[in-house]
mmCIF file of C-alpha atoms in Angstrom:
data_model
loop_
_atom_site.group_PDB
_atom_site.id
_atom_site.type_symbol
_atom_site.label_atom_id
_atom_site.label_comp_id
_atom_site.label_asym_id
_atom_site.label_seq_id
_atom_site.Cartn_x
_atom_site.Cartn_y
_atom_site.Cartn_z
ATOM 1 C CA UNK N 1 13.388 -8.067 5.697
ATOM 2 C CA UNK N 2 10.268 -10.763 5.482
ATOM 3 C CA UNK N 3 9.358 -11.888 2.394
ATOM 4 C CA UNK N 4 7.589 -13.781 0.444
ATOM 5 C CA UNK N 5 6.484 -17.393 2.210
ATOM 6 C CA UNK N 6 2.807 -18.160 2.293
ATOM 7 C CA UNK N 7 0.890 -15.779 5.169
ATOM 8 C CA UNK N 8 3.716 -13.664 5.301
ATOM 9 C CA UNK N 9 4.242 -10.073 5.793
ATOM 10 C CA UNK N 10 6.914 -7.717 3.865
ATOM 11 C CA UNK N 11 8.559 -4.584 4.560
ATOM 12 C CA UNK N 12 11.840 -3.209 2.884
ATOM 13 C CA UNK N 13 13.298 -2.249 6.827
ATOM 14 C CA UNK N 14 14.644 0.998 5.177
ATOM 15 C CA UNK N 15 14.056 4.653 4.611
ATOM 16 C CA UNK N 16 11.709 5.907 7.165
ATOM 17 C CA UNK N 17 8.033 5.839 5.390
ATOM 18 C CA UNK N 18 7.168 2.571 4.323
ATOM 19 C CA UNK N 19 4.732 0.242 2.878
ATOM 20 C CA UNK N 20 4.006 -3.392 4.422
ATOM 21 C CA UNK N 21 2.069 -5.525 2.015
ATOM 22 C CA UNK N 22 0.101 -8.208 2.842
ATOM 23 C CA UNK N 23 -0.759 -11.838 1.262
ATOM 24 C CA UNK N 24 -1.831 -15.308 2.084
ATOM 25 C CA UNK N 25 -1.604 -17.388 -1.131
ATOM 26 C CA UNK N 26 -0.088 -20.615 -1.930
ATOM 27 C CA UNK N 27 3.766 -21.445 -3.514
ATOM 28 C CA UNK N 28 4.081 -23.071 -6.548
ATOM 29 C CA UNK N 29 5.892 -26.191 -5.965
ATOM 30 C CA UNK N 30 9.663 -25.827 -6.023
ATOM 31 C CA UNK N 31 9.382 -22.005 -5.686
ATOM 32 C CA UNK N 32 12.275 -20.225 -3.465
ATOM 33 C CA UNK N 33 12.923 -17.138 -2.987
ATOM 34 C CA UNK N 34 15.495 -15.134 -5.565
ATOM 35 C CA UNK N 35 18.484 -14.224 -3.720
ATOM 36 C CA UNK N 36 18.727 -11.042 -6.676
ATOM 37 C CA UNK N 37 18.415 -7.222 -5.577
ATOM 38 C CA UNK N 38 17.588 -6.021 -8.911
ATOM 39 C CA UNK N 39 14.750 -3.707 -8.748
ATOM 40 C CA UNK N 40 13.843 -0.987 -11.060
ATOM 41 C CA UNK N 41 14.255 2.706 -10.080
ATOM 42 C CA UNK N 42 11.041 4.425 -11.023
ATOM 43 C CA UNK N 43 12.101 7.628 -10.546
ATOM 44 C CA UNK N 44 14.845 9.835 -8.214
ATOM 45 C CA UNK N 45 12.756 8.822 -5.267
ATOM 46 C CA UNK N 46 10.669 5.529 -5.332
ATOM 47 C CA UNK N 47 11.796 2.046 -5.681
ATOM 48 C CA UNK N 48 9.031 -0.512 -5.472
ATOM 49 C CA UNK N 49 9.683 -4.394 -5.238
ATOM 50 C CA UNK N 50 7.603 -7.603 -5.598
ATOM 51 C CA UNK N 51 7.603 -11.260 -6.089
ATOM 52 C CA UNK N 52 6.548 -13.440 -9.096
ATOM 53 C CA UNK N 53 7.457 -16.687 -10.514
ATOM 54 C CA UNK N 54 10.223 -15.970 -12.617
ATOM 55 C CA UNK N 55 9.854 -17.077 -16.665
ATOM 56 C CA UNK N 56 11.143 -20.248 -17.636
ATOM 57 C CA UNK N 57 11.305 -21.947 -14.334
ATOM 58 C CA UNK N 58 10.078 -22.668 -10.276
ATOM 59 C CA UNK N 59 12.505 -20.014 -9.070
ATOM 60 C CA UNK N 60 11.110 -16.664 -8.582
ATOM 61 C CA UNK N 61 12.211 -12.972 -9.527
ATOM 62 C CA UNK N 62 12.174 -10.014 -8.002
ATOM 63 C CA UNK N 63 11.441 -6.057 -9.608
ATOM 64 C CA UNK N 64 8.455 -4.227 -9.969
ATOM 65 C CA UNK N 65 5.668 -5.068 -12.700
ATOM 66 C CA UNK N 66 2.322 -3.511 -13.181
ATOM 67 C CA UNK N 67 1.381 -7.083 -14.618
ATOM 68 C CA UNK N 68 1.816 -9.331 -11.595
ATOM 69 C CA UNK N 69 -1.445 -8.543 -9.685
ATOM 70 C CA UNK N 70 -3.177 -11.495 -9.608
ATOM 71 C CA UNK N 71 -3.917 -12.947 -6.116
ATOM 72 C CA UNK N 72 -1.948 -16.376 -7.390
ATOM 73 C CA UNK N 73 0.684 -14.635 -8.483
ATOM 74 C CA UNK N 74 1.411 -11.806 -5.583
ATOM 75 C CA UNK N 75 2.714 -13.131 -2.399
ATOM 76 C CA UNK N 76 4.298 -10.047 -1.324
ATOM 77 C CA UNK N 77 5.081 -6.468 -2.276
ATOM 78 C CA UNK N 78 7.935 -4.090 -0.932
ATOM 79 C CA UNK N 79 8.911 -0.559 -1.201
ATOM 80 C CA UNK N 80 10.999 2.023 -0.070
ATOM 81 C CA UNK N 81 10.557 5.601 -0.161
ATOM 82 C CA UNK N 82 13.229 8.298 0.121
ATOM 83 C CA UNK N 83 12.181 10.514 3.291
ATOM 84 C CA UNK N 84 11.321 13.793 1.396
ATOM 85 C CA UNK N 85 9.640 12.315 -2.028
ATOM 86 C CA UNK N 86 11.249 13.893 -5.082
ATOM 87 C CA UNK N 87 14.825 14.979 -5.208
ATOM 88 C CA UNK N 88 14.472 18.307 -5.509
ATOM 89 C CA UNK N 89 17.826 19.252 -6.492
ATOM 90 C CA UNK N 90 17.552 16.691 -9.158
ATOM 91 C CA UNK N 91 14.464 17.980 -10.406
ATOM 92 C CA UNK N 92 15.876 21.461 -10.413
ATOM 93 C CA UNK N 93 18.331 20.457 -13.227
ATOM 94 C CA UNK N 94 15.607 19.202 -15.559
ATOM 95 C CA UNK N 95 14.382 20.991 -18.379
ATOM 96 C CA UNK N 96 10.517 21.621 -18.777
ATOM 97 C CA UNK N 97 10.092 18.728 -21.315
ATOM 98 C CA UNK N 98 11.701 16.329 -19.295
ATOM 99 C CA UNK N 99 9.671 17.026 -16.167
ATOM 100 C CA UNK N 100 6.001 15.491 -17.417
ATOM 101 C CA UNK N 101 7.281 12.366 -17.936
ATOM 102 C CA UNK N 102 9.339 12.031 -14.898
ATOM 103 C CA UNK N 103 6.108 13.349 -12.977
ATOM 104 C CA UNK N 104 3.988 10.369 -15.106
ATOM 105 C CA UNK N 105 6.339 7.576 -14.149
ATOM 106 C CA UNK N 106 6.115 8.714 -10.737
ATOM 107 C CA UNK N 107 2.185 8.753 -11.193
ATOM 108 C CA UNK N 108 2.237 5.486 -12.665
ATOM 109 C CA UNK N 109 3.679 3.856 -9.842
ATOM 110 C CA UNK N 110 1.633 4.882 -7.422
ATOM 111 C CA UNK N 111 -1.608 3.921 -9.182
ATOM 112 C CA UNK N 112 -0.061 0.509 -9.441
ATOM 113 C CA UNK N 113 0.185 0.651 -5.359
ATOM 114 C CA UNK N 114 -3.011 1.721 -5.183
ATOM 115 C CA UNK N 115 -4.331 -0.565 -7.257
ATOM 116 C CA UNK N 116 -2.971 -3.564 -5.863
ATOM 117 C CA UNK N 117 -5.426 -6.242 -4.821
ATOM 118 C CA UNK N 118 -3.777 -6.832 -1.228
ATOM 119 C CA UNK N 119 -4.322 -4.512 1.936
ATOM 120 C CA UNK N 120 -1.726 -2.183 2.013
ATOM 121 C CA UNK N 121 -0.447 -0.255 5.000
ATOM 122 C CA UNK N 122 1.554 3.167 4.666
ATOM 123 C CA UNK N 123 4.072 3.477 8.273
ATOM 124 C CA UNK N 124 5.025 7.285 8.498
ATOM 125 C CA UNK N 125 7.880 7.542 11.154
ATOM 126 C CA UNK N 126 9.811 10.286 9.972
ATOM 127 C CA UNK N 127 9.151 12.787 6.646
ATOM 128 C CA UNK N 128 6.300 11.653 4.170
ATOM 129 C CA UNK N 129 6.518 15.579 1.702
ATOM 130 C CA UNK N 130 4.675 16.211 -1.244
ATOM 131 C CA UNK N 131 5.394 12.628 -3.247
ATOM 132 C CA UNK N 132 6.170 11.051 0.024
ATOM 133 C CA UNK N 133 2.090 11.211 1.138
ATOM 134 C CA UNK N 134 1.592 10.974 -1.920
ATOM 135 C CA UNK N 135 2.446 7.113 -1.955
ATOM 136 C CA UNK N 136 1.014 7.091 1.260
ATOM 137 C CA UNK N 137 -2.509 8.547 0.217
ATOM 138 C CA UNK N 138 -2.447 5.579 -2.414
ATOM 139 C CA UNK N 139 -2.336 3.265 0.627
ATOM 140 C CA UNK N 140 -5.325 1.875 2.229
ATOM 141 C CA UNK N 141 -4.508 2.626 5.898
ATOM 142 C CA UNK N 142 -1.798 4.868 7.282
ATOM 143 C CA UNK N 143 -0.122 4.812 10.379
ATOM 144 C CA UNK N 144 2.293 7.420 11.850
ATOM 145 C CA UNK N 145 4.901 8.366 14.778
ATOM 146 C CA UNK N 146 3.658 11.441 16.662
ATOM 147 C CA UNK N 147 6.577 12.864 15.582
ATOM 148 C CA UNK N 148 6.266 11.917 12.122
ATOM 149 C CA UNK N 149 5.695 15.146 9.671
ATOM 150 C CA UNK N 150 3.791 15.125 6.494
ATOM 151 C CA UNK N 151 2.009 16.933 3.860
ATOM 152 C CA UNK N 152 1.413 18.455 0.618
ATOM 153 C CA UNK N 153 4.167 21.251 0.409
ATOM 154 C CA UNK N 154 3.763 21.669 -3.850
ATOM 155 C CA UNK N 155 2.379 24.987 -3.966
ATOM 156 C CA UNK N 156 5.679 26.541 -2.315
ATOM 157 C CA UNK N 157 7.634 25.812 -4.897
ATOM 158 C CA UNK N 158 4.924 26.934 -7.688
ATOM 159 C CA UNK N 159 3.240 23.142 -8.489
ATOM 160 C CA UNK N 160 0.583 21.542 -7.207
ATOM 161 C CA UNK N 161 0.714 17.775 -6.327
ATOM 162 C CA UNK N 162 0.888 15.581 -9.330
ATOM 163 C CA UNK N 163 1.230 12.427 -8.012
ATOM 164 C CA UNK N 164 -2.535 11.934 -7.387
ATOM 165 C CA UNK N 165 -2.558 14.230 -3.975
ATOM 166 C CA UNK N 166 -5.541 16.597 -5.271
ATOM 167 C CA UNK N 167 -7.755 14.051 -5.659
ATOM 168 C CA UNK N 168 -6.896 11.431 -2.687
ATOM 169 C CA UNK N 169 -5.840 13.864 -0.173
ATOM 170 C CA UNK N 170 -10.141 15.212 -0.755
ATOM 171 C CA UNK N 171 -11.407 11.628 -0.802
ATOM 172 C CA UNK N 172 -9.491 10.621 2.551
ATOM 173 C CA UNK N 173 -10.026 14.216 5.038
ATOM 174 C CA UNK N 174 -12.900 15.915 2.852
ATOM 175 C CA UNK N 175 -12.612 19.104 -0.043
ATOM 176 C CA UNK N 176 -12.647 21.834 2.368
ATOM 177 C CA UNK N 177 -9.790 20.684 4.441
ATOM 178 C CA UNK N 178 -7.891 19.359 2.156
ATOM 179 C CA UNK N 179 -7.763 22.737 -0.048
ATOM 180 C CA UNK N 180 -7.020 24.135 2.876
ATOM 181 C CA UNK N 181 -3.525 21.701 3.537
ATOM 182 C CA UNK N 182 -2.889 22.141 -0.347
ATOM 183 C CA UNK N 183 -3.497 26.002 -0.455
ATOM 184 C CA UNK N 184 -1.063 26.287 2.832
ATOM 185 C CA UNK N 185 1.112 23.789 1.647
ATOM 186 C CA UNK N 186 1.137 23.341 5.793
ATOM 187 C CA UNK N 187 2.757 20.368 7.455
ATOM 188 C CA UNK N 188 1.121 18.030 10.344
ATOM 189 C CA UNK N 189 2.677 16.226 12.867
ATOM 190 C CA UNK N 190 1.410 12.692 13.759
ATOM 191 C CA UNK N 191 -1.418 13.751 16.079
ATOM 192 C CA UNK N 192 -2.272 17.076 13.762
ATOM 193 C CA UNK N 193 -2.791 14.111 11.307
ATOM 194 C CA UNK N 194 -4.998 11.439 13.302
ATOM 195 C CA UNK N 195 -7.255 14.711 14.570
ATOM 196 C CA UNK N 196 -8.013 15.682 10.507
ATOM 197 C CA UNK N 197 -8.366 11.761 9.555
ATOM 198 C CA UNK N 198 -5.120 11.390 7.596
ATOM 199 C CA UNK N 199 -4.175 8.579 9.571
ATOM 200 C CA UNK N 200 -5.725 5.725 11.664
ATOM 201 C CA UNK N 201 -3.184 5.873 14.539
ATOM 202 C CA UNK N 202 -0.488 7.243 15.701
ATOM 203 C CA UNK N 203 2.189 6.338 18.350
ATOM 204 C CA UNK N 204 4.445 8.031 20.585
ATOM 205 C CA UNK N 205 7.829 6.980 18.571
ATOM 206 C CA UNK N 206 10.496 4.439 20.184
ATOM 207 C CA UNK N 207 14.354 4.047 20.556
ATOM 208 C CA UNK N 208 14.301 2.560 17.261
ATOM 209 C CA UNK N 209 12.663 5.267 15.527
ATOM 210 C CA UNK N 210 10.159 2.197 14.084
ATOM 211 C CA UNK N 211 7.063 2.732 15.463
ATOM 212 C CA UNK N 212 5.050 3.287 13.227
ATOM 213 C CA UNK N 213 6.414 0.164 11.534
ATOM 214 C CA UNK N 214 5.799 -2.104 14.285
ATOM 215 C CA UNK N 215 2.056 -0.740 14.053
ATOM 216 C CA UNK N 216 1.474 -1.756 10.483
ATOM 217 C CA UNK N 217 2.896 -5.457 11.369
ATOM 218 C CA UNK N 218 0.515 -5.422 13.899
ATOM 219 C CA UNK N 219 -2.384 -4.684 11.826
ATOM 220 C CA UNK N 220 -0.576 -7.067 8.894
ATOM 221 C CA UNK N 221 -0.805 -9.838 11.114
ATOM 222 C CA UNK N 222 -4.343 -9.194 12.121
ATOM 223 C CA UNK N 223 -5.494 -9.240 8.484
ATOM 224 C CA UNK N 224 -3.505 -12.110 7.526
ATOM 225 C CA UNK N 225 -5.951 -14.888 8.687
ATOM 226 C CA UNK N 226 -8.349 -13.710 6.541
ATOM 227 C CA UNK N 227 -9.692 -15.584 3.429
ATOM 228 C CA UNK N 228 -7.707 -14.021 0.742
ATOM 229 C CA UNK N 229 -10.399 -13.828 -2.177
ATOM 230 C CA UNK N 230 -12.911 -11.725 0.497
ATOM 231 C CA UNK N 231 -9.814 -9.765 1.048
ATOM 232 C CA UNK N 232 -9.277 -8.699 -2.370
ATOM 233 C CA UNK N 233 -13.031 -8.365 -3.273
ATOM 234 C CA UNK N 234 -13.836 -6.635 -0.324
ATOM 235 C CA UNK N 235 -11.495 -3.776 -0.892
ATOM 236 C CA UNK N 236 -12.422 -3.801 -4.769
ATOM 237 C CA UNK N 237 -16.102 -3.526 -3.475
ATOM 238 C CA UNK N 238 -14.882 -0.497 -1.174
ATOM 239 C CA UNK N 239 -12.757 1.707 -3.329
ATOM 240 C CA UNK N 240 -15.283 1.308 -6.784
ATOM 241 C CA UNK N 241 -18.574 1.743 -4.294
ATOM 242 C CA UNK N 242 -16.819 5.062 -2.979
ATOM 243 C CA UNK N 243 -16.916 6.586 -6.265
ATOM 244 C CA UNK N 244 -20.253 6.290 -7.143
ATOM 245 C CA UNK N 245 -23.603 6.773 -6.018
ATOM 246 C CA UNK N 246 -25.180 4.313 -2.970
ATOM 247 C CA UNK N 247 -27.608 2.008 -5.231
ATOM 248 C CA UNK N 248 -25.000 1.390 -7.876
ATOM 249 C CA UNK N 249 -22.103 0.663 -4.654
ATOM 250 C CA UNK N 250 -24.511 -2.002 -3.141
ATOM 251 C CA UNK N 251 -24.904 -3.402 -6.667
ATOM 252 C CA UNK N 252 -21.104 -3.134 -6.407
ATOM 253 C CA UNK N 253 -21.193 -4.872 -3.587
ATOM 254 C CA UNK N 254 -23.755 -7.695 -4.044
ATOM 255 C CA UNK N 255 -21.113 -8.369 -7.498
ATOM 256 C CA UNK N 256 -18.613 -8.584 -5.487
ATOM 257 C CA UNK N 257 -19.853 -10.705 -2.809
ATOM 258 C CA UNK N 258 -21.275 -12.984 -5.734
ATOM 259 C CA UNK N 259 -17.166 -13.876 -6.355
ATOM 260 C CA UNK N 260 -16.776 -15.587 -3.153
ATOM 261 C CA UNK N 261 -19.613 -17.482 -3.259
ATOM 262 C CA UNK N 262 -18.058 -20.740 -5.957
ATOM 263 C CA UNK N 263 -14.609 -20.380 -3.820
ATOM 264 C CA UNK N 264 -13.289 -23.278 -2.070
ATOM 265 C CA UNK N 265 -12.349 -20.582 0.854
ATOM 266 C CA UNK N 266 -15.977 -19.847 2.066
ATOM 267 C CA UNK N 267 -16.283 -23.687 2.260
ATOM 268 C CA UNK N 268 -13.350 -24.413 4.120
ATOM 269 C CA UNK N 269 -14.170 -21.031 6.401
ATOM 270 C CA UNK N 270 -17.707 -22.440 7.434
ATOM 271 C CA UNK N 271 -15.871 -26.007 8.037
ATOM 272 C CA UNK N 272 -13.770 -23.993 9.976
ATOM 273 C CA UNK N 273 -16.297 -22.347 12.067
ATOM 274 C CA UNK N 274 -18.431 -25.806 12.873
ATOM 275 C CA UNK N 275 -15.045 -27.032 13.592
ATOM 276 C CA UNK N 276 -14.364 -24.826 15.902
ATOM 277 C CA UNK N 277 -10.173 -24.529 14.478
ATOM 278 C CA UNK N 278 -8.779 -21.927 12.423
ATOM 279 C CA UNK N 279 -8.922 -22.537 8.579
ATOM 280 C CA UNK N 280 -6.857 -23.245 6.103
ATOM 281 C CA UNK N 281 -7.209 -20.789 3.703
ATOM 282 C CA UNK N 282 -5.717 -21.632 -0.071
ATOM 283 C CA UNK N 283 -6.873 -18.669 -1.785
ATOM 284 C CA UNK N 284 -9.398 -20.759 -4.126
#
C-alpha cells in the first residue's frame, strides 16, 4: 500500500474495485505515519480510510471522517470495496426499519467520496454491482478491465439504486440511456462501458488481474505535479458549473479562478515556467 508522504499516491491493494486518491500537500513537522488499522466499517460492504493529524500530537491517525477535507489536512484517502456492493444475504435478514438507515450510511459515505476536494480515480477490474458503481459513479474518472462487469442490477430484486445511482448514472452517460441500464438492470463489460461513456478507458486485463489499477496510478501520477489549490478549485468549478445553467457556471468559474490568484502556488508556477524547472508546489 502507498500512503500518505507529500506527492504521493494511495490505494488499499485489495478487493478488486478500488479508489486511488490523490494529494500533493505539505507534512506537518514531526508527522509519521500511524502504524494503526483501525478504520470504521460503514456498512456490510464499504470501508473507507484516510489520513489526518491525530489530536493531541505530530503523529497522525487513521479512519474515515467527513471532517478532514481540507487540502492541509488530506494527504491521502483509501478505500476498499467488497466486489458485489451490499451483502445481500445480510441485507436479507434485516427488517424494513432497519434498512433506511443502513441504505443512508451507505449514502453518506459516498457523498463524502464524492465530495472530496482531491481527484479521485475509480479502477474496476473485476465486479462493481449496484453499490459497487455506485461508489464508482461518485468518482471523478473511472477506469476498467475489459473484463471488468458493472452496473445497476436494483430493480431485480424490487429497489432501485439508493446510493446516488439515479441521479449520477444520468449526469455521467445521459437520461435516456441510463433509464435504459436502470430499467434492465443490464450489466456491461469493460468495452460495453467505454462505448456508453461510463468509463474513460479500459484495458485488456493482466496476469495480475490489476489492470485497471495500474491505469489509475498512471493517471495519479500525471495529476500529481499539478498545483494543488487549481486542483481542488478546478474540480469545485466543474462539478457546481455542471449543475447549473452556462452564465451562472462561468461566474462559477471566474470565482473560482479568483482563489488562485493570492496563492503562493501561481507564483512559484510562473517562477517555474521562466525558470524553465519543475515547481515546487506547497499548496499555499
Amino acid at each position: 500500500m502507498a500512503a500518505g508522504a507529500p506527492g504521493a499516491l494511495g490505494a488499499l491493494r485489495a478487493g478488486r474495485a478500488r479508489l486511488v486518491a490523490t494529494c500533493r500537500g505539505r507534512l506537518s513537522p514531526g508527522s509519521r505515519q500511524s502504524s494503526s488499522l483501525a478504520g470504521r466499517r460503514v456498512g456490510p460492504a464499504t470501508w473507507a480510510w484516510g489520513w489526518a493529524p491525530a489530536a493531541g500530537g505530530p503523529g497522525w491517525r487513521r479512519g474515515f471522517s467527513s471532517e478532514v477535507k481540507t487540502e492541509d489536512e488530506l494527504r491521502v484517502r483509501h478505500l476498499e470495496e467488497e466486489n458485489r456492493g451490499a451483502d445481500l444475504k445480510e441485507r436479507a435478514k434485516m427488517n424494513s426499519s432497519e434498512v433506511g438507515p443502513f441504505v443512508s450510511k451507505i449514502r453518506a459515505v459516498i457523498n463524502d467520496i464524492a465530495n472530496l476536494p482531491v481527484p479521485t480515480i475509480a479502477a474496476i477490474d473485476g465486479l462493481a454491482l449496484g453499490g459497487g458503481l455506485e461508489l464508482a459513479l461518485a468518482c471523478d474518472i473511472r477506469v476498467a478491465a475489459s473484463s471488468a462487469k458493472m452496473g445497476l442490477v436494483e430493480t431485480k430484486l424490487a429497489i432501485i439504486p439508493g446510493g446516488g445511482g439515479t441521479q449520477r448514472l444520468p449526469r455521467a452517460i445521459g437520461i435516456s440511456l441510463a433509464k435504459e441500464l436502470i430499467f434492465s438492470a443490464r450489466v456491461l463489460d469493460g468495452q460495453e462501458a467505454k462505448a456508453v461513456g461510463l468509463i474513460s478507458h479500459v484495458l485488456e486485463q493482466n496476469k495480475e488481474g490489476d489492470a485497471a489499477y495500474r491505469k489509475a496510478l498512471d493517471l495519479a501520477r500525471e495529476f500529481l505535479p499539478q498545483g494543488p489549490v487549481a486542483m481542488r478549485v478546478a474540480k469545485l468549478a466543474i462539478n457546481q458549473g455542471m449543475e447549473v445553467d452556462l452564465v451562472t457556471g462561468l461566474a462559477i468559474e471566474e470565482a473560482c479562478y479568483a482563489q488562485t490568484i493570492p496563492t503562493k502556488d501561481r507564483l512559484e508556477g510562473l517562477l517555474a515556467f521562466k525558470e524553465k524547472r519543475p515547481p515546487r508546489y506547497k499548496g499555499e
